[in-house]
């Protein structure tokens, strides 16, 4: 029994993971701290890119591709359009200022503290050494899982996307 | 890179996004911080899918161990739907009342 966290044996993966997570946190702070909303949207795109890199590190290549196609391609463009449709973009929108800063820090800091405490004190067995043959091909296994065991939530998700699209179109329609 | 470190990163991302949701006044920025929170949750789900012991799955069938990735995929679908409807609502509200303050959009009746 080993207490504490067990690391992967490959040091390159550890270094890449550390750098990607550091970049993710810095860029997420950039989303929050920047007063220019357009710049915040660009920081959000950067955070999507780093999270796609983290997903590749976690053996989820299909999810990384979906992240790039969906979030960087579609969601960011949607947010940028909605920014450009409202005025006062260049000189920093005055509606982007803070309110209730200390009150929300009271809520946020316990979350990070609980995460750090559980990071130090928990023991979770790392079985990646014995199960290196789990993912011969992540995409094939994922398709098999999604279309056999989770086929009903898959169809419900497609209906959800269709209804969201129709709802958005009917919301912004000129009357 | 262990499960705990990925979960810590996911929790930090979730906390940063929650801070932005509570602090910001612009509705579009609140939507972007919601994206950050969803990113933390997706990372946590994928990390569980990566590091789950194979003995914990109910059978020897290897198709059971990708549940976290499937959940992350469904979360991404819900994020896409939520962003679409959210941006449509923002444009609709801005067209009506010419404001993006979350404190000004408190009148839903007319």
PDB file of N, CA and C in Angstrom, chain A residues 104-168:
ATOM      1  N   UNK A 104     -17.821  36.056  -3.108  1.00  0.00           N
ATOM      2  CA  UNK A 104     -17.632  34.877  -3.935  1.00  0.00           C
ATOM      3  C   UNK A 104     -16.307  34.187  -3.636  1.00  0.00           C
ATOM      4  N   UNK A 105     -15.322  34.945  -3.144  1.00  0.00           N
ATOM      5  CA  UNK A 105     -14.084  34.288  -2.716  1.00  0.00           C
ATOM      6  C   UNK A 105     -14.342  33.365  -1.547  1.00  0.00           C
ATOM      7  N   UNK A 106     -15.295  33.720  -0.685  1.00  0.00           N
ATOM      8  CA  UNK A 106     -15.660  32.851   0.434  1.00  0.00           C
ATOM      9  C   UNK A 106     -16.178  31.510  -0.079  1.00  0.00           C
ATOM     10  N   UNK A 107     -16.843  31.527  -1.230  1.00  0.00           N
ATOM     11  CA  UNK A 107     -17.355  30.280  -1.783  1.00  0.00           C
ATOM     12  C   UNK A 107     -16.263  29.528  -2.542  1.00  0.00           C
ATOM     13  N   UNK A 108     -15.398  30.260  -3.226  1.00  0.00           N
ATOM     14  CA  UNK A 108     -14.444  29.611  -4.118  1.00  0.00           C
ATOM     15  C   UNK A 108     -13.306  28.954  -3.355  1.00  0.00           C
ATOM     16  N   UNK A 109     -12.781  29.647  -2.366  1.00  0.00           N
ATOM     17  CA  UNK A 109     -11.581  29.162  -1.685  1.00  0.00           C
ATOM     18  C   UNK A 109     -11.799  27.810  -0.993  1.00  0.00           C
ATOM     19  N   UNK A 110     -12.968  27.536  -0.343  1.00  0.00           N
ATOM     20  CA  UNK A 110     -13.152  26.180   0.188  1.00  0.00           C
ATOM     21  C   UNK A 110     -13.132  25.084  -0.864  1.00  0.00           C
ATOM     22  N   UNK A 111     -13.598  25.365  -2.079  1.00  0.00           N
ATOM     23  CA  UNK A 111     -13.562  24.323  -3.120  1.00  0.00           C
ATOM     24  C   UNK A 111     -12.123  23.934  -3.423  1.00  0.00           C
ATOM     25  N   UNK A 112     -11.269  24.949  -3.601  1.00  0.00           N
ATOM     26  CA  UNK A 112      -9.870  24.650  -3.905  1.00  0.00           C
ATOM     27  C   UNK A 112      -9.188  24.006  -2.701  1.00  0.00           C
ATOM     28  N   UNK A 113      -9.558  24.440  -1.487  1.00  0.00           N
ATOM     29  CA  UNK A 113      -8.940  23.851  -0.294  1.00  0.00           C
ATOM     30  C   UNK A 113      -9.326  22.386  -0.154  1.00  0.00           C
ATOM     31  N   UNK A 114     -10.604  22.065  -0.389  1.00  0.00           N
ATOM     32  CA  UNK A 114     -11.038  20.670  -0.294  1.00  0.00           C
ATOM     33  C   UNK A 114     -10.341  19.826  -1.350  1.00  0.00           C
ATOM     34  N   UNK A 115     -10.192  20.388  -2.538  1.00  0.00           N
ATOM     35  CA  UNK A 115      -9.498  19.663  -3.596  1.00  0.00           C
ATOM     36  C   UNK A 115      -8.043  19.417  -3.223  1.00  0.00           C
ATOM     37  N   UNK A 116      -7.373  20.418  -2.642  1.00  0.00           N
ATOM     38  CA  UNK A 116      -5.967  20.247  -2.261  1.00  0.00           C
ATOM     39  C   UNK A 116      -5.832  19.227  -1.138  1.00  0.00           C
ATOM     40  N   UNK A 117      -6.747  19.269  -0.154  1.00  0.00           N
ATOM     41  CA  UNK A 117      -6.669  18.338   0.965  1.00  0.00           C
ATOM     42  C   UNK A 117      -6.888  16.903   0.492  1.00  0.00           C
ATOM     43  N   UNK A 118      -7.865  16.727  -0.418  1.00  0.00           N
ATOM     44  CA  UNK A 118      -8.085  15.385  -0.938  1.00  0.00           C
ATOM     45  C   UNK A 118      -6.952  14.961  -1.857  1.00  0.00           C
ATOM     46  N   UNK A 119      -6.311  15.934  -2.488  1.00  0.00           N
ATOM     47  CA  UNK A 119      -5.131  15.618  -3.305  1.00  0.00           C
ATOM     48  C   UNK A 119      -4.011  15.072  -2.438  1.00  0.00           C
ATOM     49  N   UNK A 120      -3.873  15.623  -1.237  1.00  0.00           N
ATOM     50  CA  UNK A 120      -2.789  15.173  -0.368  1.00  0.00           C
ATOM     51  C   UNK A 120      -3.151  13.857   0.316  1.00  0.00           C
ATOM     52  N   UNK A 121      -4.371  13.720   0.770  1.00  0.00           N
ATOM     53  CA  UNK A 121      -4.682  12.658   1.718  1.00  0.00           C
ATOM     54  C   UNK A 121      -5.282  11.399   1.126  1.00  0.00           C
ATOM     55  N   UNK A 122      -5.775  11.446  -0.080  1.00  0.00           N
ATOM     56  CA  UNK A 122      -6.435  10.252  -0.571  1.00  0.00           C
ATOM     57  C   UNK A 122      -5.452   9.321  -1.229  1.00  0.00           C
ATOM     58  N   UNK A 123      -5.833   8.075  -1.250  1.00  0.00           N
ATOM     59  CA  UNK A 123      -5.035   7.090  -1.953  1.00  0.00           C
ATOM     60  C   UNK A 123      -5.924   6.416  -2.974  1.00  0.00           C
ATOM     61  N   UNK A 124      -5.551   6.536  -4.236  1.00  0.00           N
ATOM     62  CA  UNK A 124      -6.311   5.909  -5.305  1.00  0.00           C
ATOM     63  C   UNK A 124      -5.352   5.024  -6.066  1.00  0.00           C
ATOM     64  N   UNK A 125      -5.673   3.752  -6.194  1.00  0.00           N
ATOM     65  CA  UNK A 125      -4.710   2.858  -6.835  1.00  0.00           C
ATOM     66  C   UNK A 125      -4.518   3.199  -8.298  1.00  0.00           C
ATOM     67  N   UNK A 126      -3.285   3.232  -8.683  1.00  0.00           N
ATOM     68  CA  UNK A 126      -2.946   3.532 -10.072  1.00  0.00           C
ATOM     69  C   UNK A 126      -2.680   2.221 -10.784  1.00  0.00           C
ATOM     70  N   UNK A 127      -3.562   1.867 -11.687  1.00  0.00           N
ATOM     71  CA  UNK A 127      -3.445   0.577 -12.340  1.00  0.00           C
ATOM     72  C   UNK A 127      -3.000   0.716 -13.782  1.00  0.00           C
ATOM     73  N   UNK A 128      -2.418   1.840 -14.097  1.00  0.00           N
ATOM     74  CA  UNK A 128      -2.075   2.037 -15.498  1.00  0.00           C
ATOM     75  C   UNK A 128      -0.899   1.171 -15.918  1.00  0.00           C
ATOM     76  N   UNK A 129      -0.099   0.724 -14.943  1.00  0.00           N
ATOM     77  CA  UNK A 129       1.043  -0.094 -15.333  1.00  0.00           C
ATOM     78  C   UNK A 129       0.584  -1.483 -15.747  1.00  0.00           C
ATOM     79  N   UNK A 130      -0.430  -2.011 -15.031  1.00  0.00           N
ATOM     80  CA  UNK A 130      -0.863  -3.366 -15.340  1.00  0.00           C
ATOM     81  C   UNK A 130      -1.850  -3.394 -16.487  1.00  0.00           C
ATOM     82  N   UNK A 131      -2.414  -2.274 -16.805  1.00  0.00           N
ATOM     83  CA  UNK A 131      -3.468  -2.294 -17.816  1.00  0.00           C
ATOM     84  C   UNK A 131      -3.115  -1.402 -18.990  1.00  0.00           C
ATOM     85  N   UNK A 132      -1.929  -1.588 -19.497  1.00  0.00           N
ATOM     86  CA  UNK A 132      -1.537  -0.755 -20.623  1.00  0.00           C
ATOM     87  C   UNK A 132      -2.241  -1.182 -21.900  1.00  0.00           C
ATOM     88  N   UNK A 133      -2.867  -2.349 -21.898  1.00  0.00           N
ATOM     89  CA  UNK A 133      -3.538  -2.798 -23.112  1.00  0.00           C
ATOM     90  C   UNK A 133      -5.031  -2.522 -23.062  1.00  0.00           C
ATOM     91  N   UNK A 134      -5.436  -1.581 -22.201  1.00  0.00           N
ATOM     92  CA  UNK A 134      -6.863  -1.259 -22.151  1.00  0.00           C
ATOM     93  C   UNK A 134      -7.293  -0.584 -23.442  1.00  0.00           C
ATOM     94  N   UNK A 135      -6.468   0.326 -23.895  1.00  0.00           N
ATOM     95  CA  UNK A 135      -6.864   1.128 -25.039  1.00  0.00           C
ATOM     96  C   UNK A 135      -6.099   0.717 -26.271  1.00  0.00           C
ATOM     97  N   UNK A 136      -6.478  -0.371 -26.899  1.00  0.00           N
ATOM     98  CA  UNK A 136      -5.830  -0.666 -28.178  1.00  0.00           C
ATOM     99  C   UNK A 136      -6.253   0.381 -29.213  1.00  0.00           C
ATOM    100  N   UNK A 137      -7.521   0.709 -29.214  1.00  0.00           N
ATOM    101  CA  UNK A 137      -7.981   1.827 -30.019  1.00  0.00           C
ATOM    102  C   UNK A 137      -9.154   2.435 -29.288  1.00  0.00           C
ATOM    103  N   UNK A 138      -8.943   3.643 -28.827  1.00  0.00           N
ATOM    104  CA  UNK A 138      -9.952   4.262 -27.975  1.00  0.00           C
ATOM    105  C   UNK A 138     -11.228   4.554 -28.748  1.00  0.00           C
ATOM    106  N   UNK A 139     -11.068   4.874 -30.048  1.00  0.00           N
ATOM    107  CA  UNK A 139     -12.233   5.287 -30.824  1.00  0.00           C
ATOM    108  C   UNK A 139     -13.148   4.092 -31.084  1.00  0.00           C
ATOM    109  N   UNK A 140     -12.535   2.928 -31.376  1.00  0.00           N
ATOM    110  CA  UNK A 140     -13.343   1.751 -31.665  1.00  0.00           C
ATOM    111  C   UNK A 140     -14.121   1.315 -30.423  1.00  0.00           C
ATOM    112  N   UNK A 141     -13.420   1.302 -29.285  1.00  0.00           N
ATOM    113  CA  UNK A 141     -14.098   0.930 -28.056  1.00  0.00           C
ATOM    114  C   UNK A 141     -15.194   1.923 -27.697  1.00  0.00           C
ATOM    115  N   UNK A 142     -14.907   3.187 -27.972  1.00  0.00           N
ATOM    116  CA  UNK A 142     -15.884   4.208 -27.625  1.00  0.00           C
ATOM    117  C   UNK A 142     -17.130   4.096 -28.505  1.00  0.00           C
ATOM    118  N   UNK A 143     -16.932   3.807 -29.773  1.00  0.00           N
ATOM    119  CA  UNK A 143     -18.087   3.633 -30.656  1.00  0.00           C
ATOM    120  C   UNK A 143     -18.898   2.424 -30.242  1.00  0.00           C
ATOM    121  N   UNK A 144     -18.192   1.351 -29.854  1.00  0.00           N
ATOM    122  CA  UNK A 144     -18.906   0.146 -29.435  1.00  0.00           C
ATOM    123  C   UNK A 144     -19.705   0.399 -28.167  1.00  0.00           C
ATOM    124  N   UNK A 145     -19.087   1.128 -27.214  1.00  0.00           N
ATOM    125  CA  UNK A 145     -19.809   1.429 -25.980  1.00  0.00           C
ATOM    126  C   UNK A 145     -21.001   2.331 -26.237  1.00  0.00           C
ATOM    127  N   UNK A 146     -20.778   3.327 -27.091  1.00  0.00           N
ATOM    128  CA  UNK A 146     -21.825   4.334 -27.275  1.00  0.00           C
ATOM    129  C   UNK A 146     -22.996   3.766 -28.059  1.00  0.00           C
ATOM    130  N   UNK A 147     -22.743   2.886 -28.999  1.00  0.00           N
ATOM    131  CA  UNK A 147     -23.831   2.395 -29.834  1.00  0.00           C
ATOM    132  C   UNK A 147     -24.417   1.088 -29.329  1.00  0.00           C
ATOM    133  N   UNK A 148     -23.838   0.501 -28.279  1.00  0.00           N
ATOM    134  CA  UNK A 148     -24.477  -0.687 -27.714  1.00  0.00           C
ATOM    135  C   UNK A 148     -25.098  -0.398 -26.361  1.00  0.00           C
ATOM    136  N   UNK A 149     -24.276   0.103 -25.448  1.00  0.00           N
ATOM    137  CA  UNK A 149     -24.776   0.222 -24.087  1.00  0.00           C
ATOM    138  C   UNK A 149     -25.483   1.548 -23.873  1.00  0.00           C
ATOM    139  N   UNK A 150     -25.024   2.599 -24.560  1.00  0.00           N
ATOM    140  CA  UNK A 150     -25.590   3.931 -24.331  1.00  0.00           C
ATOM    141  C   UNK A 150     -26.318   4.437 -25.568  1.00  0.00           C
ATOM    142  N   UNK A 151     -27.041   3.572 -26.231  1.00  0.00           N
ATOM    143  CA  UNK A 151     -27.671   4.008 -27.480  1.00  0.00           C
ATOM    144  C   UNK A 151     -28.890   4.877 -27.195  1.00  0.00           C
ATOM    145  N   UNK A 152     -29.579   4.622 -26.097  1.00  0.00           N
ATOM    146  CA  UNK A 152     -30.752   5.458 -25.789  1.00  0.00           C
ATOM    147  C   UNK A 152     -30.356   6.873 -25.373  1.00  0.00           C
ATOM    148  N   UNK A 153     -29.366   7.083 -24.476  1.00  0.00           N
ATOM    149  CA  UNK A 153     -28.921   8.464 -24.228  1.00  0.00           C
ATOM    150  C   UNK A 153     -28.328   9.147 -25.447  1.00  0.00           C
ATOM    151  N   UNK A 154     -27.730   8.351 -26.348  1.00  0.00           N
ATOM    152  CA  UNK A 154     -27.204   8.922 -27.591  1.00  0.00           C
ATOM    153  C   UNK A 154     -28.325   9.527 -28.425  1.00  0.00           C
ATOM    154  N   UNK A 155     -29.421   8.794 -28.563  1.00  0.00           N
ATOM    155  CA  UNK A 155     -30.552   9.317 -29.334  1.00  0.00           C
ATOM    156  C   UNK A 155     -31.192  10.505 -28.623  1.00  0.00           C
ATOM    157  N   UNK A 156     -31.267  10.430 -27.305  1.00  0.00           N
ATOM    158  CA  UNK A 156     -31.848  11.553 -26.561  1.00  0.00           C
ATOM    159  C   UNK A 156     -30.986  12.800 -26.718  1.00  0.00           C
ATOM    160  N   UNK A 157     -29.660  12.620 -26.764  1.00  0.00           N
ATOM    161  CA  UNK A 157     -28.773  13.765 -26.970  1.00  0.00           C
ATOM    162  C   UNK A 157     -28.980  14.377 -28.348  1.00  0.00           C
ATOM    163  N   UNK A 158     -29.234  13.520 -29.354  1.00  0.00           N
ATOM    164  CA  UNK A 158     -29.473  14.078 -30.689  1.00  0.00           C
ATOM    165  C   UNK A 158     -30.783  14.855 -30.718  1.00  0.00           C
ATOM    166  N   UNK A 159     -31.800  14.346 -30.018  1.00  0.00           N
ATOM    167  CA  UNK A 159     -33.069  15.090 -29.956  1.00  0.00           C
ATOM    168  C   UNK A 159     -32.875  16.405 -29.209  1.00  0.00           C
ATOM    169  N   UNK A 160     -32.035  16.370 -28.156  1.00  0.00           N
ATOM    170  CA  UNK A 160     -31.740  17.602 -27.406  1.00  0.00           C
ATOM    171  C   UNK A 160     -31.080  18.642 -28.295  1.00  0.00           C
ATOM    172  N   UNK A 161     -30.103  18.206 -29.114  1.00  0.00           N
ATOM    173  CA  UNK A 161     -29.425  19.157 -29.999  1.00  0.00           C
ATOM    174  C   UNK A 161     -30.380  19.729 -31.035  1.00  0.00           C
ATOM    175  N   UNK A 162     -31.254  18.868 -31.578  1.00  0.00           N
ATOM    176  CA  UNK A 162     -32.221  19.350 -32.569  1.00  0.00           C
ATOM    177  C   UNK A 162     -33.179  20.359 -31.953  1.00  0.00           C
ATOM    178  N   UNK A 163     -33.662  20.055 -30.752  1.00  0.00           N
ATOM    179  CA  UNK A 163     -34.606  20.977 -30.123  1.00  0.00           C
ATOM    180  C   UNK A 163     -33.924  22.276 -29.724  1.00  0.00           C
ATOM    181  N   UNK A 164     -32.639  22.201 -29.333  1.00  0.00           N
ATOM    182  CA  UNK A 164     -31.909  23.428 -29.002  1.00  0.00           C
ATOM    183  C   UNK A 164     -31.732  24.300 -30.238  1.00  0.00           C
ATOM    184  N   UNK A 165     -31.453  23.653 -31.372  1.00  0.00           N
ATOM    185  CA  UNK A 165     -31.281  24.419 -32.606  1.00  0.00           C
ATOM    186  C   UNK A 165     -32.588  25.089 -33.015  1.00  0.00           C
ATOM    187  N   UNK A 166     -33.693  24.331 -32.944  1.00  0.00           N
ATOM    188  CA  UNK A 166     -34.991  24.911 -33.331  1.00  0.00           C
ATOM    189  C   UNK A 166     -35.380  26.017 -32.353  1.00  0.00           C
ATOM    190  N   UNK A 167     -35.108  25.799 -31.059  1.00  0.00           N
ATOM    191  CA  UNK A 167     -35.435  26.822 -30.071  1.00  0.00           C
ATOM    192  C   UNK A 167     -34.643  28.098 -30.266  1.00  0.00           C
ATOM    193  N   UNK A 168     -33.342  27.964 -30.589  1.00  0.00           N
ATOM    194  CA  UNK A 168     -32.525  29.154 -30.821  1.00  0.00           C
ATOM    195  C   UNK A 168     -33.002  29.913 -32.054  1.00  0.00           C
TER     196      UNK A 168
END
